[in-house]
Coordinates of C-alpha atoms in Angstrom, one line a residue:
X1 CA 137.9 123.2 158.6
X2 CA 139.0 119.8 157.0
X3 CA 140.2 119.9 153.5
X4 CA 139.1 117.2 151.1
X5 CA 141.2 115.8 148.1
X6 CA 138.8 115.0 145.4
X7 CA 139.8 111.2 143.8
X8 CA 137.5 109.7 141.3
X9 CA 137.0 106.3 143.6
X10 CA 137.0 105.1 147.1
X11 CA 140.0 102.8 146.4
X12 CA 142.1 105.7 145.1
X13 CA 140.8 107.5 148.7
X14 CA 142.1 104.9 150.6
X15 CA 145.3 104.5 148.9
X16 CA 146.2 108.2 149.6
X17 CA 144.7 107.8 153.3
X18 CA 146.0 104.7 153.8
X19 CA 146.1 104.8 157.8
X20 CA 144.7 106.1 161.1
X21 CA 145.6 109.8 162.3
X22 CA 147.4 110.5 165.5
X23 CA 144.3 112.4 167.0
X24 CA 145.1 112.5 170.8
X25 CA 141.8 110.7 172.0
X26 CA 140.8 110.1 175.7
X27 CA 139.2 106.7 175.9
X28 CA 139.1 104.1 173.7
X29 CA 134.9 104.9 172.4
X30 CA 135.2 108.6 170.3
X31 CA 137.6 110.2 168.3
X32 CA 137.5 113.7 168.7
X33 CA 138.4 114.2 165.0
X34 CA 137.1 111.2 162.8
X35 CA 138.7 110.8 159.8
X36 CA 136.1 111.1 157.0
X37 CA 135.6 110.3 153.3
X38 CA 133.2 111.5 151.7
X39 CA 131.1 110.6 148.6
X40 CA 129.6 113.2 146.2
X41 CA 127.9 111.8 143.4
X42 CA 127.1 113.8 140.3
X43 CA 124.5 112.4 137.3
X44 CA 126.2 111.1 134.1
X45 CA 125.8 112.6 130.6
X46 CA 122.5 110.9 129.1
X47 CA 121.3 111.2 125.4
X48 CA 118.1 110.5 123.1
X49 CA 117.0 110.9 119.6
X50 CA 113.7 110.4 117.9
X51 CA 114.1 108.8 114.6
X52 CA 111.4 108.2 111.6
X53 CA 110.6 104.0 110.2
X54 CA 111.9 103.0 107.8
X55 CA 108.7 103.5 105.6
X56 CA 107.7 106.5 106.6
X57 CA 106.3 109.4 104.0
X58 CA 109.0 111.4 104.2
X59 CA 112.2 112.0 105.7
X60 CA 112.1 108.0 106.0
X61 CA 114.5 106.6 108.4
X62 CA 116.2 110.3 109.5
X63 CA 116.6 111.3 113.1
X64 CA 114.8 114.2 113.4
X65 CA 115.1 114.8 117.2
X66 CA 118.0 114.7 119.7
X67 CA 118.3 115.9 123.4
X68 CA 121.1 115.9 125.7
X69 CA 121.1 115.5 129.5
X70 CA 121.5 113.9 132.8
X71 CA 120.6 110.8 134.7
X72 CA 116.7 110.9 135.5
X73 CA 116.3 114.2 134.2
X74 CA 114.0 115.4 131.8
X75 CA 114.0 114.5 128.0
X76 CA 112.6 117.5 125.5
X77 CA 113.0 117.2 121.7
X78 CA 113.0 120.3 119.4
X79 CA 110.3 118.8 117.2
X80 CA 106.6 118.8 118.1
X81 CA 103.7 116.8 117.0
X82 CA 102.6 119.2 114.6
X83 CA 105.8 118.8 113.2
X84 CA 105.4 115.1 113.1
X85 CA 101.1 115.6 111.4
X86 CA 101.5 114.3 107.7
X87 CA 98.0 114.4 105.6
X88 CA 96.3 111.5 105.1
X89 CA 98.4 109.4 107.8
X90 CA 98.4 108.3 111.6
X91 CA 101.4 108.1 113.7
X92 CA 102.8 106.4 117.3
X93 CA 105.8 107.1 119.1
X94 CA 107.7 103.8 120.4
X95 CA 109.9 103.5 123.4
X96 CA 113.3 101.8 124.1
X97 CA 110.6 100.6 127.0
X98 CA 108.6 99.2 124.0
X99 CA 105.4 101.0 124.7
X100 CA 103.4 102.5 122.0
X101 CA 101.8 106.2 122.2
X102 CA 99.3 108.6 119.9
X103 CA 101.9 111.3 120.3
X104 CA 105.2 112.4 121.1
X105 CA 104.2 114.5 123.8
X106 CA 101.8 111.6 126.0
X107 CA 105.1 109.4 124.9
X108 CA 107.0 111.9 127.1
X109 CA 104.8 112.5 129.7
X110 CA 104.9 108.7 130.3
X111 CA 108.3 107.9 129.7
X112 CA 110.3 111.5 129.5
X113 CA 113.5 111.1 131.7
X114 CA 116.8 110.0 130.8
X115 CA 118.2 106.6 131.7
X116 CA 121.1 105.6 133.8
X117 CA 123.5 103.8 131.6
X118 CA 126.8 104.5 132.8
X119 CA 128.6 107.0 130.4
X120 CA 131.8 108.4 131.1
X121 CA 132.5 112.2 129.5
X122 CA 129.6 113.8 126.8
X123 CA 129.4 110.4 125.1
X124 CA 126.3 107.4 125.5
X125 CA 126.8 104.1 125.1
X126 CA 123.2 103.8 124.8
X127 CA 121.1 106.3 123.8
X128 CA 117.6 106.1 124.2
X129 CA 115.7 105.8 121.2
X130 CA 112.0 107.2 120.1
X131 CA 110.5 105.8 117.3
X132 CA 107.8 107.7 115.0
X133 CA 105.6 104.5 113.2
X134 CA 103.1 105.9 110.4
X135 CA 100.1 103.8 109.2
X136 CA 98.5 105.1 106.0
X137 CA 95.1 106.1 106.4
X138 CA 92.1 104.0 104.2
X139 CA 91.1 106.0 101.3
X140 CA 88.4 105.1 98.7
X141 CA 87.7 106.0 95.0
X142 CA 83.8 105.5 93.0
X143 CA 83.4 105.3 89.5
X144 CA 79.5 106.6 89.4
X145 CA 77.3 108.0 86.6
X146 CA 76.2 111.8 86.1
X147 CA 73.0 112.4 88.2
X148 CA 72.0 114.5 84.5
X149 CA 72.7 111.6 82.2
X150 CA 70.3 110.6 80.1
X151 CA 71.1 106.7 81.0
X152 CA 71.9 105.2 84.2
X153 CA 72.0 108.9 86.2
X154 CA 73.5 108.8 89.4
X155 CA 74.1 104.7 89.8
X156 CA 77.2 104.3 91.2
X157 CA 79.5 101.9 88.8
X158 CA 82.1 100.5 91.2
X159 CA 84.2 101.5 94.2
X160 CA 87.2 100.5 95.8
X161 CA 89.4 100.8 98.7
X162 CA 93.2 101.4 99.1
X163 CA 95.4 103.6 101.3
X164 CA 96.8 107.0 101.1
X165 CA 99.5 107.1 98.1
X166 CA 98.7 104.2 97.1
X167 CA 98.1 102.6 93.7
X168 CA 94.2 103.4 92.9
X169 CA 92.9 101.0 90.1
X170 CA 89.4 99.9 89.4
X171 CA 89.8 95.9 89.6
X172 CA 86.1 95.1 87.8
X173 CA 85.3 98.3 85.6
X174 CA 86.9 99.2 82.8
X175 CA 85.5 101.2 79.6
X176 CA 84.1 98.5 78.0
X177 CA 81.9 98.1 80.5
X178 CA 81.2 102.0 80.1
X179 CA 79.8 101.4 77.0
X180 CA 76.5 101.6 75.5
X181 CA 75.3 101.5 72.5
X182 CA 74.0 104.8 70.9
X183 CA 76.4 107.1 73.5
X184 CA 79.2 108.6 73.7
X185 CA 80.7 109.5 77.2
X186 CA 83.2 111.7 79.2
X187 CA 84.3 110.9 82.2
X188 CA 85.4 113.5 85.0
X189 CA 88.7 112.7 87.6
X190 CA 89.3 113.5 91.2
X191 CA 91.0 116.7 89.4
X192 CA 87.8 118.2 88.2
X193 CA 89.0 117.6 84.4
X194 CA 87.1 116.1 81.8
X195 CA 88.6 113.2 79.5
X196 CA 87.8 111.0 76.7
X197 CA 87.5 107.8 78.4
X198 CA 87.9 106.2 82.0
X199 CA 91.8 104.5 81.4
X200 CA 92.6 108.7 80.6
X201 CA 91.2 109.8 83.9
X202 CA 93.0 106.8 86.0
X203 CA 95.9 107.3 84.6
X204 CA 95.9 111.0 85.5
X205 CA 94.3 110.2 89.1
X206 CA 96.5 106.8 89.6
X207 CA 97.2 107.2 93.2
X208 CA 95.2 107.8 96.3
X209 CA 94.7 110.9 97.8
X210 CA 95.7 111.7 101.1
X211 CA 92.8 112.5 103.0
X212 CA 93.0 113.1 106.7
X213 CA 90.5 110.0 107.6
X214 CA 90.4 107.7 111.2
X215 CA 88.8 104.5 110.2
X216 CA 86.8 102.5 107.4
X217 CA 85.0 106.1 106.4
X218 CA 86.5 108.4 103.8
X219 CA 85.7 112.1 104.4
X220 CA 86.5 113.2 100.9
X221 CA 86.2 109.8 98.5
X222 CA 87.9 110.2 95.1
X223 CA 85.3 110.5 92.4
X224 CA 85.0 109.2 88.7
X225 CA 81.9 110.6 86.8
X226 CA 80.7 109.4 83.9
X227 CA 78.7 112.1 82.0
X228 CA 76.8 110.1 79.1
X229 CA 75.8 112.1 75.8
X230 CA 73.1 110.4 73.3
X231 CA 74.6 109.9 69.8
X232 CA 72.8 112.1 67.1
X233 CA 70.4 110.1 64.9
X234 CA 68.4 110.7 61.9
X235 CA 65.1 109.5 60.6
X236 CA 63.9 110.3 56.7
X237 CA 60.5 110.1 54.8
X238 CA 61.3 108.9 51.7
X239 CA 59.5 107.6 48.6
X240 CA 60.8 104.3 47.1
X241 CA 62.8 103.8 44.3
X242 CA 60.3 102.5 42.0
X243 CA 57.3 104.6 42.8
X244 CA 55.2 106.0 39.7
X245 CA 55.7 108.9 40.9
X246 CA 58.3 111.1 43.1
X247 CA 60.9 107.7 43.0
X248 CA 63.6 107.7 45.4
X249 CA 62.9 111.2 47.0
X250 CA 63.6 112.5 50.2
X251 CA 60.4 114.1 51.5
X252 CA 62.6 115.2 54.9
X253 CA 65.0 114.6 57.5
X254 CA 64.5 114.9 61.3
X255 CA 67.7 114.5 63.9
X256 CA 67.8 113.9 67.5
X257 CA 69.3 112.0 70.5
X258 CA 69.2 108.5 71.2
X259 CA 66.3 107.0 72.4
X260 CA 64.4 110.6 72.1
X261 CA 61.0 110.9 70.3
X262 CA 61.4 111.9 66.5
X263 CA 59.8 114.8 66.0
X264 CA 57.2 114.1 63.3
X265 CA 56.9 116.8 61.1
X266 CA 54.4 115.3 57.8
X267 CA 51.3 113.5 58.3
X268 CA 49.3 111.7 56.1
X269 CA 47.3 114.7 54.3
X270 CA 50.5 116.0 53.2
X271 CA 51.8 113.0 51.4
X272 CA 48.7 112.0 50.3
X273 CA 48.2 112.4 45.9
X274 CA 45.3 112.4 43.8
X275 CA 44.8 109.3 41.9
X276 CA 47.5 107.4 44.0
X277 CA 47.3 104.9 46.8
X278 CA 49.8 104.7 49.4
X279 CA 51.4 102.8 52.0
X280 CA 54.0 103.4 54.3
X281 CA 57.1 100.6 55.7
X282 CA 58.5 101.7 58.9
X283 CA 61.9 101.6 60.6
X284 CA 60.7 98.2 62.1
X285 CA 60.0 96.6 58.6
X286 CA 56.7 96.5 58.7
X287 CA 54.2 98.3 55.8
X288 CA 51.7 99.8 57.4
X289 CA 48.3 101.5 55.6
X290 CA 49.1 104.9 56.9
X291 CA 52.0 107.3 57.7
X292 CA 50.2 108.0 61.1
X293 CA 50.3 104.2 61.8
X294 CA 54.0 103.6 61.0
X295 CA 54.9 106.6 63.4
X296 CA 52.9 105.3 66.3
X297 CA 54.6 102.2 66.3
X298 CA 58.1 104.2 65.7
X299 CA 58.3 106.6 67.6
X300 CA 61.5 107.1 69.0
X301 CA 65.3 107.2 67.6
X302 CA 67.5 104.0 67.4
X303 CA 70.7 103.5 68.8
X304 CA 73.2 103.6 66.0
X305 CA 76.4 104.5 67.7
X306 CA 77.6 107.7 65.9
X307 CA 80.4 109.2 66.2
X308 CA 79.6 112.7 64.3
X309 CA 76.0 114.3 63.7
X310 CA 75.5 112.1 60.6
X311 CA 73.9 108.6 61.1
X312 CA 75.4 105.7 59.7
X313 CA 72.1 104.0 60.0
X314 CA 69.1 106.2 59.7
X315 CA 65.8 105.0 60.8
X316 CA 64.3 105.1 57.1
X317 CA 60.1 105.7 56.5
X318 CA 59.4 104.5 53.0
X319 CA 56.1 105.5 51.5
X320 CA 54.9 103.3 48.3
X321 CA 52.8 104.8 45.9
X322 CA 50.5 102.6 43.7
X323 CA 48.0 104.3 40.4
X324 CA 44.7 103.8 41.1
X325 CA 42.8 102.0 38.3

């Protein structure tokens, strides 16, 4: 059986086998024992990693994969795609090859075997490189009133768009635009908590969430909700300061919400005094000949804003009294 001495080249073959044996050949056409050299080739070390952008959500920029191998054969990283998911973001895996893939494992279906770059030991001078792009997912936030309120229920106030993490702001709404005149309001954040005013609940809820959503529609939009409460106002009978009789007296007080009917609770047989004409001025300024008139055209509370349950500005019905002659 020949014996082969292995060399790492053909030149440093030749150099040890420099000339012709003296096989004893018959003819000058075959050689009875042919010198031969022969060539066994074995794959070269290969390497890839699979590394995060720059931007990415977390672990940003890291290398978070690595495989070792051989020329053309297979490429398997210990991470998966579920290892790659991150809420409220999409991701693709780019090539050395420059191509662009949903995940890691069609990326190495398509492209999974080592290169050929010609690497000497367990080092390579080229590694091939995977690279995992995230794009933050669209996100929106409403500011909209309470369907209950006792204003405006259920019209939505504003909403905007942004992207996962990012800064959420209302651009055209802020509270004075919340406010009307005779309420007070609440408003309740993404978090489910209640506070005093809508620059409270931003600033606790500054930052969209990270909804897992795949185009323009938002599966779980952030909401705002403004829950409106009617100030407490008061209406009085009273009799005027200079009346004959009863001056300056407060027959009673009734209290309600904004804008709700005042509950009446004296008509005109009760006020009404032998010998003694009477009329009544309303709320609106205007006299009027009887109580039951001056109710009918003021019947409901004003809008004072109040901020306790006293009214800075009750609605006042003033009765007159005048002797009879």
């Amino acid at each position: 059986m020949a014996r082969y001495t292995a060399t790492s080249n053909l030149a440093s073959a030749l150099s040890a086998n420099p000339i012709y044996d003296n096989t004893n050949n018959l003819g000058s056409l075959s050689d009875s024992a042919v010198q031969s050299f022969m060539v066994s080739y074995r794959a070269n070390y290969q390497s890839a990693y699979l590394q995060m952008d720059e931007n990415a959500p977390r672990s940003a920029g890291a290398i978070v994969g690595s495989a070792a191998g051989v020329t053309v054969g297979n490429i398997s990283f210990n991470v998966t795609d579920s290892q790659l998911a991150v809420p409220g973001y999409q991701y693709n895996i780019y090539t050395a090859m420059g191509s662009s893939y949903a995940t890691l494992s069609s990326a190495l279906v398509a492209e999974g075997r080592f290169d050929s770059t010609q690497n000497v030991g367990s080092s390579d001078q080229s590694a091939q490189a995977y690279f995992v792009v995230y794009t933050a997912d669209q996100q929106s936030a409403y500011i909209q009133v309470n369907a209950k309120s006792p204003i405006s229920a259920g019209n939505m106030v504003d909403s905007q768009i942004g992207q996962t993490s990012g800064a959420l702001t209302f651009v055209d709404t802020d509270d004075s635009d919340l406010y009307v005149r005779g309420y007070h309001y609440t408003v309740t954040g993404p978090d489910g908590k209640a506070y005093s005013d809508l620059s409270s609940a931003i600033a606790a809820n500054s930052i969209y969430d990270a909804t897992d959503n795949t185009g323009a529609n938002d599966a779980s939009a952030q909401a705002f909700t403004v829950n409106y409460v009617a100030d407490r106002q008061q209406a009085s009978l009273a009799v005027t300061s200079d009346s004959p009789i009863s001056m300056g007296s407060v027959v009673t007080t009734v209290s309600g919400g904004t804008a709700e009917t005042i509950p009446f609770s004296y008509n005109d047989s009760q006020i009404a005094v032998s010998g003694y004409s009477y009329r009544v001025m309303g709320p609106d300024g205007e006299w009027y000949s009887t109580l039951a008139e001056a109710q009918s055209n003021n019947t409901t509370f004003d809008d004072t804003s109040n901020a306790t349950d006293s009214d800075a500005d009750a609605q006042m019905f003033t009765i007159s009294y005048s002797a009879l002659s």
